[in-house]
mmCIF file of C-alpha atoms and ligand atoms in Angstrom:
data_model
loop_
_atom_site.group_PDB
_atom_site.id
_atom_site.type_symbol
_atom_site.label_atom_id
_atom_site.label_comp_id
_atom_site.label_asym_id
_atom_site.label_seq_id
_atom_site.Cartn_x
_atom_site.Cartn_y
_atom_site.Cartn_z
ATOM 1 C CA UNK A 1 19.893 20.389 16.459
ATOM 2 C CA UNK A 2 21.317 23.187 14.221
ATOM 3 C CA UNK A 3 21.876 26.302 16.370
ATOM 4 C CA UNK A 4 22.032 29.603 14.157
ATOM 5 C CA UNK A 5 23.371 33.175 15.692
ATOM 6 C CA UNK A 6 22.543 36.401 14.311
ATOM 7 C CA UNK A 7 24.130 40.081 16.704
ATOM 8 C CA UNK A 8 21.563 42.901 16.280
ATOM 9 C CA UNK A 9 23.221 46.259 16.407
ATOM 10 C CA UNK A 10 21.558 49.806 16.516
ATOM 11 C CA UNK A 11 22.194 52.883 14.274
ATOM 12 C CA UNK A 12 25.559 53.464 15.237
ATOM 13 C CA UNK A 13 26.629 49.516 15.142
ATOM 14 C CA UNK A 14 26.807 49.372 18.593
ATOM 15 C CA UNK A 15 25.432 45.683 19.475
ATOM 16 C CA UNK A 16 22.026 45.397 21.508
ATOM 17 C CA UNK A 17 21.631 42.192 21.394
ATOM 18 C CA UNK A 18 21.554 38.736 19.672
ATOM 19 C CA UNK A 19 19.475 36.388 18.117
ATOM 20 C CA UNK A 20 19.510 32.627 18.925
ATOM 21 C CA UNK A 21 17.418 29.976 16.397
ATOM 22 C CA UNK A 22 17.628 26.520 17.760
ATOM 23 C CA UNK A 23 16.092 24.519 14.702
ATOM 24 C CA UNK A 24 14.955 21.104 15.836
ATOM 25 C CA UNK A 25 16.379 19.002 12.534
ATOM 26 C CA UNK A 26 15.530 15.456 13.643
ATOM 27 C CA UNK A 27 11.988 15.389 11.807
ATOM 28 C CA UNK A 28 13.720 17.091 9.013
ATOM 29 C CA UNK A 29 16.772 14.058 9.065
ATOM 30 C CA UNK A 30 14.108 11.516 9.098
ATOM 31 C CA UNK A 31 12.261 12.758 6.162
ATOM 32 C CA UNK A 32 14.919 12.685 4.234
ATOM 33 C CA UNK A 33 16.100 9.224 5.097
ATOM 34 C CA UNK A 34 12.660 8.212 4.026
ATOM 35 C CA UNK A 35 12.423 9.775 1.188
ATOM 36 C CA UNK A 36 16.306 8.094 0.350
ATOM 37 C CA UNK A 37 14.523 4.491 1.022
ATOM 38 C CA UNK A 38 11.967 5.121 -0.952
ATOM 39 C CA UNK A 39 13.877 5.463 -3.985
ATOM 40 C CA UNK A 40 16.401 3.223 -3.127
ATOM 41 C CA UNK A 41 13.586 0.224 -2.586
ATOM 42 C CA UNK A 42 11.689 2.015 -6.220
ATOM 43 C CA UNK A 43 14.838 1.491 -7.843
ATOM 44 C CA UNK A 44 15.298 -1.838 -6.667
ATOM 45 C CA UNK A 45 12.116 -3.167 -6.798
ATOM 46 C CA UNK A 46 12.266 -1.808 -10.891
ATOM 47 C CA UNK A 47 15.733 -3.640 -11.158
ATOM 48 C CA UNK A 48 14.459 -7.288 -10.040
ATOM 49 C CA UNK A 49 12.132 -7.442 -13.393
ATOM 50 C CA UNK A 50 13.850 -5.556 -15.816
ATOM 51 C CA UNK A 51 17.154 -7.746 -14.742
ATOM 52 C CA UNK A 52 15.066 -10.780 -15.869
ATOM 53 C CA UNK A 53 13.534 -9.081 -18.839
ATOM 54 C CA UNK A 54 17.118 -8.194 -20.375
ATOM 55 C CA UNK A 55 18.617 -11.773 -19.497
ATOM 56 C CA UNK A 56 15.677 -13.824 -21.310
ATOM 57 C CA UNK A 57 15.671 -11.367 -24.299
ATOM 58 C CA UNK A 58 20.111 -11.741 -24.498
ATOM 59 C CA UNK A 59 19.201 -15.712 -24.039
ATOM 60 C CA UNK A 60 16.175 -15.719 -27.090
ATOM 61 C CA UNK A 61 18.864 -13.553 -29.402
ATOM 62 C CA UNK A 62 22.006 -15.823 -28.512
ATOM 63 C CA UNK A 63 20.298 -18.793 -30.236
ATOM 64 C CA UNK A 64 16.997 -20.044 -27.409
ATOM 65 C CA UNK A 65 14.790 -18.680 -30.573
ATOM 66 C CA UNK A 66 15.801 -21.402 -32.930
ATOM 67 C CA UNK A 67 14.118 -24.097 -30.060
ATOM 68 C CA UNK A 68 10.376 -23.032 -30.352
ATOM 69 C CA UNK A 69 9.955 -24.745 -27.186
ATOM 70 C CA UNK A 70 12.629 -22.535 -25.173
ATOM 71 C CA UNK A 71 11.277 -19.453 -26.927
ATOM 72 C CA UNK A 72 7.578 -19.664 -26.314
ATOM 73 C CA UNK A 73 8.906 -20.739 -22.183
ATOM 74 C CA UNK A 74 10.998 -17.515 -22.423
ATOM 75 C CA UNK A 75 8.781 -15.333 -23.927
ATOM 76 C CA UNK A 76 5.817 -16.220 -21.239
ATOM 77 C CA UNK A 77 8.416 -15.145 -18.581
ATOM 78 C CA UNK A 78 9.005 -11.714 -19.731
ATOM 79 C CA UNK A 79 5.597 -11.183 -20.113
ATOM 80 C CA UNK A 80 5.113 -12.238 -16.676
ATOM 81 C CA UNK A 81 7.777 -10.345 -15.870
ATOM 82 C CA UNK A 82 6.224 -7.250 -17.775
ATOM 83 C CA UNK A 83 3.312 -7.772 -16.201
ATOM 84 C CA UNK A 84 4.763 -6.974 -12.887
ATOM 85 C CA UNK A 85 6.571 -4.098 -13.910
ATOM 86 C CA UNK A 86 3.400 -2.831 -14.820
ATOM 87 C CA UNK A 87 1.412 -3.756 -11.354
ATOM 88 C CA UNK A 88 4.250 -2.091 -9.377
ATOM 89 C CA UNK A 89 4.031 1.597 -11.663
ATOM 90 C CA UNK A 90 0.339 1.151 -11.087
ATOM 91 C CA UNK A 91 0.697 0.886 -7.438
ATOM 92 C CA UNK A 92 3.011 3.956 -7.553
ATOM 93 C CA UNK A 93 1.386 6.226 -9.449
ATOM 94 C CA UNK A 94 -1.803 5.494 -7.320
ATOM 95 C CA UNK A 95 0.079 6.274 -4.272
ATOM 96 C CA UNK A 96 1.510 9.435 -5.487
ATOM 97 C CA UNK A 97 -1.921 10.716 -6.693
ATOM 98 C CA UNK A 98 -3.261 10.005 -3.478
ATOM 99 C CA UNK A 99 -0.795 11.821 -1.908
ATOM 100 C CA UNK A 100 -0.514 14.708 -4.316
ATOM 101 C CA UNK A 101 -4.507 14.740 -3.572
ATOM 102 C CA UNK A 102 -4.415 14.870 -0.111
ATOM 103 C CA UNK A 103 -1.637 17.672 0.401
ATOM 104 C CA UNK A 104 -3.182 20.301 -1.896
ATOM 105 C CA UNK A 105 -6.903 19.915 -0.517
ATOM 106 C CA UNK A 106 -8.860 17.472 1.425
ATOM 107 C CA UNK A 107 -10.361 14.646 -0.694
ATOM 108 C CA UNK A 108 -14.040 15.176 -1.959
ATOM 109 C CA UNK A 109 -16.365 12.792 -0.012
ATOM 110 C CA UNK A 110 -20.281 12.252 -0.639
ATOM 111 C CA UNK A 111 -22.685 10.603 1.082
ATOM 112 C CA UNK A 112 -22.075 6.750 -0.239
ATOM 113 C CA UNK A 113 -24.347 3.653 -0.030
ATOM 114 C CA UNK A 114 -21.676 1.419 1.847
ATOM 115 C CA UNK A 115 -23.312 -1.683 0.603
ATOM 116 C CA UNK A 116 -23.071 -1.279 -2.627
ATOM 117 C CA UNK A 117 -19.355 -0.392 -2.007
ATOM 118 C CA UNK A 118 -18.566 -3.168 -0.544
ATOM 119 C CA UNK A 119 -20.507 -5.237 -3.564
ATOM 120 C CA UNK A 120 -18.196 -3.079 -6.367
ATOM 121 C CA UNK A 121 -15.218 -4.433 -4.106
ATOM 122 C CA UNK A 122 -15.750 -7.458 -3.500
ATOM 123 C CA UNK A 123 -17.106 -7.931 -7.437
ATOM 124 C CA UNK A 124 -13.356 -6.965 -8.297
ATOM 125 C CA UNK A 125 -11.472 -8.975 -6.655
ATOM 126 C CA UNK A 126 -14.277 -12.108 -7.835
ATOM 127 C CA UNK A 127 -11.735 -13.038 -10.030
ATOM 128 C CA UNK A 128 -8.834 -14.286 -7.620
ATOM 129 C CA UNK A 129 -11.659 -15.934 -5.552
ATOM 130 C CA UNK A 130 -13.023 -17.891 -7.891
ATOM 131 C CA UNK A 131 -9.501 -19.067 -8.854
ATOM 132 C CA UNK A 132 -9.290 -20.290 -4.571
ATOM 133 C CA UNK A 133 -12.468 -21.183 -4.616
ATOM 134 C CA UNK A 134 -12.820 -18.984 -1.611
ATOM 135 C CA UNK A 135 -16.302 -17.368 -0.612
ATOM 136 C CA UNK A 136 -16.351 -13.675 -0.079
ATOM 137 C CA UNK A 137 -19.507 -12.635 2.708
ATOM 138 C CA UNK A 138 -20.473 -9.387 2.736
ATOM 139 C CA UNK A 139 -21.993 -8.425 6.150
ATOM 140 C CA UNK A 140 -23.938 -4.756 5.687
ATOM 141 C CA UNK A 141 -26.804 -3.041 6.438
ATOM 142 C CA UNK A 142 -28.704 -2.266 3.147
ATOM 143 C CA UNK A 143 -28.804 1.458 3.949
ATOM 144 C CA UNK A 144 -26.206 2.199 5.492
ATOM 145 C CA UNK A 145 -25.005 5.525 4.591
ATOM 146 C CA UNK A 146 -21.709 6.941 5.053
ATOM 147 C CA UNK A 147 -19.917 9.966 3.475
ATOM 148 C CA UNK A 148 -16.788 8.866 2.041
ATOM 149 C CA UNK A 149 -14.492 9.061 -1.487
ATOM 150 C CA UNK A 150 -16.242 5.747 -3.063
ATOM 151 C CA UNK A 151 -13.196 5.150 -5.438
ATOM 152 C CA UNK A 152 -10.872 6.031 -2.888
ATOM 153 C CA UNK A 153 -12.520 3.603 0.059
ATOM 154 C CA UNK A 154 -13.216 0.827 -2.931
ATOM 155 C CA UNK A 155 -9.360 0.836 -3.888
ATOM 156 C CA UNK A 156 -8.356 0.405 0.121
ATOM 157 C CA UNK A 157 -11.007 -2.301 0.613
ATOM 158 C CA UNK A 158 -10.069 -4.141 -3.033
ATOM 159 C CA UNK A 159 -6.279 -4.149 -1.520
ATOM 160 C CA UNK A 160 -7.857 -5.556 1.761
ATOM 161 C CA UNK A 161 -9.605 -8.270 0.216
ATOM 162 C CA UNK A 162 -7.367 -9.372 -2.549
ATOM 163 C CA UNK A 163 -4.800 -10.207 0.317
ATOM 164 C CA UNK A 164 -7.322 -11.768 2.644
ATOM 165 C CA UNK A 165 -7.982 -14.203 -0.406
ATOM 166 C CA UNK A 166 -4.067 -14.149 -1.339
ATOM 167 C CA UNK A 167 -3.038 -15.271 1.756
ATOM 168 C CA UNK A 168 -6.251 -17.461 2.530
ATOM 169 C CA UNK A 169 -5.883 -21.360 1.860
ATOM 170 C CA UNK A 170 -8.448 -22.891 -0.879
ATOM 171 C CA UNK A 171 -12.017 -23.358 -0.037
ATOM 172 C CA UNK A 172 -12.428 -20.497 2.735
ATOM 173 C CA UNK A 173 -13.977 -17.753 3.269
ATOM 174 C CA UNK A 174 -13.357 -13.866 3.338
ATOM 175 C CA UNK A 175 -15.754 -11.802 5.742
ATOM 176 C CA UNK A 176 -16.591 -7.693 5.138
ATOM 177 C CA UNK A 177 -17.726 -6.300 7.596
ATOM 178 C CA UNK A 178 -18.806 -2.573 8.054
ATOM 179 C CA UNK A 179 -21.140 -0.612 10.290
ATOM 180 C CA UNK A 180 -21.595 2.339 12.293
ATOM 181 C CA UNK A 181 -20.058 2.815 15.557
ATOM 182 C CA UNK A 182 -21.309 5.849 17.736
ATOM 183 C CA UNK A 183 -19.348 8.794 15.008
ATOM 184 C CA UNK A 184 -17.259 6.524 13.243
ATOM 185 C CA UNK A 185 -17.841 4.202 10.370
ATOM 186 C CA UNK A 186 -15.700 0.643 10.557
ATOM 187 C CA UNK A 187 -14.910 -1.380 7.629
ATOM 188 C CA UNK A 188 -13.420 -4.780 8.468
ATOM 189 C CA UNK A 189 -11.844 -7.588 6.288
ATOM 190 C CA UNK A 190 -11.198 -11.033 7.823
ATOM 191 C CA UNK A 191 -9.307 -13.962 6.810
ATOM 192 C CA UNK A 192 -8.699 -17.648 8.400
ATOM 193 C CA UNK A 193 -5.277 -17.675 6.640
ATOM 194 C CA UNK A 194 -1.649 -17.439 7.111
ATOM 195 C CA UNK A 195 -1.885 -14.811 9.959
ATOM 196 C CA UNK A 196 1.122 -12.358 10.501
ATOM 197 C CA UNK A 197 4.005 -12.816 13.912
ATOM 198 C CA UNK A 198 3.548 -9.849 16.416
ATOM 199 C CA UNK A 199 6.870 -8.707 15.484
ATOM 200 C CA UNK A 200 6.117 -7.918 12.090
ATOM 201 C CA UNK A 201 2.932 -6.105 12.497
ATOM 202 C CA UNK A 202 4.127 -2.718 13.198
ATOM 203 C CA UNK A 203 6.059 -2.410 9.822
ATOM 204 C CA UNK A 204 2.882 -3.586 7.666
ATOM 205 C CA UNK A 205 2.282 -0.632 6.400
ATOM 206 C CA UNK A 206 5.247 0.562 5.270
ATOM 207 C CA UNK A 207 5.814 0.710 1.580
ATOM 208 C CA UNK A 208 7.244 -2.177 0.160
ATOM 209 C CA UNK A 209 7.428 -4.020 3.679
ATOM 210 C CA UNK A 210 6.994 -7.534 3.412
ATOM 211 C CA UNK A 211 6.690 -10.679 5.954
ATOM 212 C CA UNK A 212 8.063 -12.859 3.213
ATOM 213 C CA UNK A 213 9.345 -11.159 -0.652
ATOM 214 C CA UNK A 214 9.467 -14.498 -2.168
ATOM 215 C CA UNK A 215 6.128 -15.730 -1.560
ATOM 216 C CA UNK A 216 4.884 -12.420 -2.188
ATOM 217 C CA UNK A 217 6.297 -11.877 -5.626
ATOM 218 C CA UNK A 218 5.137 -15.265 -6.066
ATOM 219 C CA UNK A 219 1.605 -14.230 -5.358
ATOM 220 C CA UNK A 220 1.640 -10.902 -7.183
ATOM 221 C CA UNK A 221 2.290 -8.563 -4.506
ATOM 222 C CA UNK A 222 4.239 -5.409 -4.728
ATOM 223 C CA UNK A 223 4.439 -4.520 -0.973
ATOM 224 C CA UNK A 224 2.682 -1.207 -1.765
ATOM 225 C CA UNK A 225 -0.531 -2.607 -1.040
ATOM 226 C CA UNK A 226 -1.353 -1.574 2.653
ATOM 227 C CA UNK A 227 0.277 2.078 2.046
ATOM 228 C CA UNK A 228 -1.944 2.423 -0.104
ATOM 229 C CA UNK A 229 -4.844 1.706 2.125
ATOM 230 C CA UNK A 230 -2.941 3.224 4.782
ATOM 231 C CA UNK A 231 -3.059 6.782 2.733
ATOM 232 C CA UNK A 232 -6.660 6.346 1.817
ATOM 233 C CA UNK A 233 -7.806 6.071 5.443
ATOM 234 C CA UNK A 234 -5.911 9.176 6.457
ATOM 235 C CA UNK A 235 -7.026 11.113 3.663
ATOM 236 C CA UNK A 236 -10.104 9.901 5.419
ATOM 237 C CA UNK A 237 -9.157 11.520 8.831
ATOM 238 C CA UNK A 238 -9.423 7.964 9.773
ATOM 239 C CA UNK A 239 -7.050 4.815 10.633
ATOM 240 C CA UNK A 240 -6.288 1.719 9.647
ATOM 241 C CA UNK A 241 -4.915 -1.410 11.898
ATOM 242 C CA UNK A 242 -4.719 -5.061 11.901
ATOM 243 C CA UNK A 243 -5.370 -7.721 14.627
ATOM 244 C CA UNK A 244 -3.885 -11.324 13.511
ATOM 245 C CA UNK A 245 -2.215 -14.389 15.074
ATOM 246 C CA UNK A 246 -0.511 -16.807 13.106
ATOM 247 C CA UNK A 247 -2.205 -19.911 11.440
ATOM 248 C CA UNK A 248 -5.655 -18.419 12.837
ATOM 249 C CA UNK A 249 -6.391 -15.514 10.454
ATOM 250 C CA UNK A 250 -6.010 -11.501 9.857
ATOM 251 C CA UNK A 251 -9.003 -8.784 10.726
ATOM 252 C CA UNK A 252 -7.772 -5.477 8.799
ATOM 253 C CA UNK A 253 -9.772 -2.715 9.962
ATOM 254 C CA UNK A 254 -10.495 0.960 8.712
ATOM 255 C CA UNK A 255 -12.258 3.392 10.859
ATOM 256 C CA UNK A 256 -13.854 6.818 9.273
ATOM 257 C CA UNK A 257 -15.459 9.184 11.579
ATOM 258 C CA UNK A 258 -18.356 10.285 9.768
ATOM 259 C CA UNK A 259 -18.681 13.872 11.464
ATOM 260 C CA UNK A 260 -16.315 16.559 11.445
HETATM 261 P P1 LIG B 1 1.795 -7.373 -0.989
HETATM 262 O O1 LIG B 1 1.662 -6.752 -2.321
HETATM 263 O O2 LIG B 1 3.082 -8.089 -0.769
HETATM 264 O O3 LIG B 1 0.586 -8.175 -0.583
HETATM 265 P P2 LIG B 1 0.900 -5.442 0.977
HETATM 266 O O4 LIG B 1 1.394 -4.062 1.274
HETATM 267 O O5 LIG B 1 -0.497 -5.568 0.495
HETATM 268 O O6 LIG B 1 1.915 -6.085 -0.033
HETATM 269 O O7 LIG B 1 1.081 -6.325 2.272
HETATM 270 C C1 LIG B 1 2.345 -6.312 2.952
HETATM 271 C C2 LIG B 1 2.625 -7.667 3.576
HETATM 272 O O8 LIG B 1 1.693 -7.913 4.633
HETATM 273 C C3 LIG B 1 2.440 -8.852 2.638
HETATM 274 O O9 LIG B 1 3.589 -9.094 1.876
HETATM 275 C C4 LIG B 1 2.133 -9.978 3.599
HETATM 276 O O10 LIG B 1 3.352 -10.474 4.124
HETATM 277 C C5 LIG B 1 1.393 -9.285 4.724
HETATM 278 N N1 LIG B 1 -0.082 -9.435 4.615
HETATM 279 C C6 LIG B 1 -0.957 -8.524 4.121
HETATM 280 N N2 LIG B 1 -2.227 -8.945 4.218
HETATM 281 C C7 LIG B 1 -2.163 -10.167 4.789
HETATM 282 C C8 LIG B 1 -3.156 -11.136 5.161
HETATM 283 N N3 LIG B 1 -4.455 -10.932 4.976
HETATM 284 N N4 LIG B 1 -2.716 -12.294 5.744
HETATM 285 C C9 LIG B 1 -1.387 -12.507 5.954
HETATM 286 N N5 LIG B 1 -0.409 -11.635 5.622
HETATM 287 C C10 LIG B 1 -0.787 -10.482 5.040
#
């Protein structure tokens, strides 16, 4: 709490009174501390690659060039390595944009055939399926209008689905789901994979929170995936929330109320 103290005095500086401001700083503390993570986990999340970048470059220069074999090994790990520098300034700059977005004015929505959202989606992340072999079934009304920011809602469910098949064995299958419910719209994505503890749900959503970094990294993943969708859904006015139970599967879900 920071207490400030001001005496008020009339025209002949005789005092009448005094002002009290009690400013509650807590909110103010926490923001900060936030904000202090955030670039502490940027930072070190930029550090991990670049690390690896400058040692494989040293080790090509110190002589590892001369053995073709070595080099070509070395050289495919810095691009890998590049690669994932990229992914993560991607994810950051699509985060900030959101955000920058959503602060100055609401987002523009238009009426949107959810379908064929759901089609563009899923057609993106075809890719990584194909790779796993793993089905993904879209389950939509044909008309089904909703009125939404398509690129927006089409990054959040791409992030959905791209982790339901990440974390999805070979072979499965990958359900999206969305329809109308009373003034809301609900888009769900659900997965028979991994599944997430209880006691790590509540931090999901957090930028660069995740269950395991290793396997993560290993799979691509820069953690900023669900803040992403996360910010998307409230620029929404909506929410988003997961339901899962280890070994059994995940059900990510994003409700937009579709009337103001
Ligand atoms: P990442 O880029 O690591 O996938 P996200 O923000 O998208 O980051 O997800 C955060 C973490 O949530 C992941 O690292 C993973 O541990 C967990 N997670 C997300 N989606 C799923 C899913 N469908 N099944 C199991 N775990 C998931």
């Amino acid at each position: 709490l920071r207490v400030q103290g001001t005496l008020l005095r009339d025209a002949h500086n005789k005092k009448i009174g005094a002002v009290v401001v009690l400013n509650d700083i807590t909110q103010i503390r926490r923001l900060e501390r936030v904000r202090k993570d955030f670039v502490a986990n940027v930072s070190h999340e930029l550090k991990t690659p670049v690390t690896s970048i400058k040692g494989f470059i040293e080790t090509l220069l110190d002589g590892a060039l001369d053995d073709p074999e070595d080099a070509a090994r070395f050289i495919k790990i810095i691009e890998r390595q590049t690669n994932r520098l990229n992914h993560i300034i991607q994810d950051l700059l699509t985060l900030s944009r959101i955000e920058e977005q959503t602060e100055r004015t609401s987002i523009e929505v238009v009426p949107a055939n959810i379908k064929g959202l759901l089609s563009t989606a899923a057609q993106l992340c075809q890719l990584r399926a194909s790779e796993k072999n793993v089905e993904i079934k879209l389950d939509c009304e044909n008309d089904l209008i909703a009125p939404v920011n398509p690129s927006l809602l089409e990054q959040a469910l791409v992030n959905l689905i791209d982790n339901a098949i990440k974390y999805s064995p070979q072979d499965d299958t990958v359900t999206v789901n969305a329809h109308q419910d009373q003034n809301n719209i609900v888009f769900s994505v659900s997965d028979n994979g991994c599944g997430i503890k209880a006691k790590y749900l509540p931090r999901l959503f957090e930028r660069f929170y995740r269950v395991d970094k290793a396997r993560s990294r290993k799979l691509g993943g820069t953690g900023l995936g669900l803040a992403i969708v996360k910010h998307i859904s409230q620029a929404h006015g909506g929410t988003v929330s997961v339901e899962s139970t280890p070994d059994i599967g995940s059900t990510f879900t994003i409700t937009i109320p579709t009337t103001n």
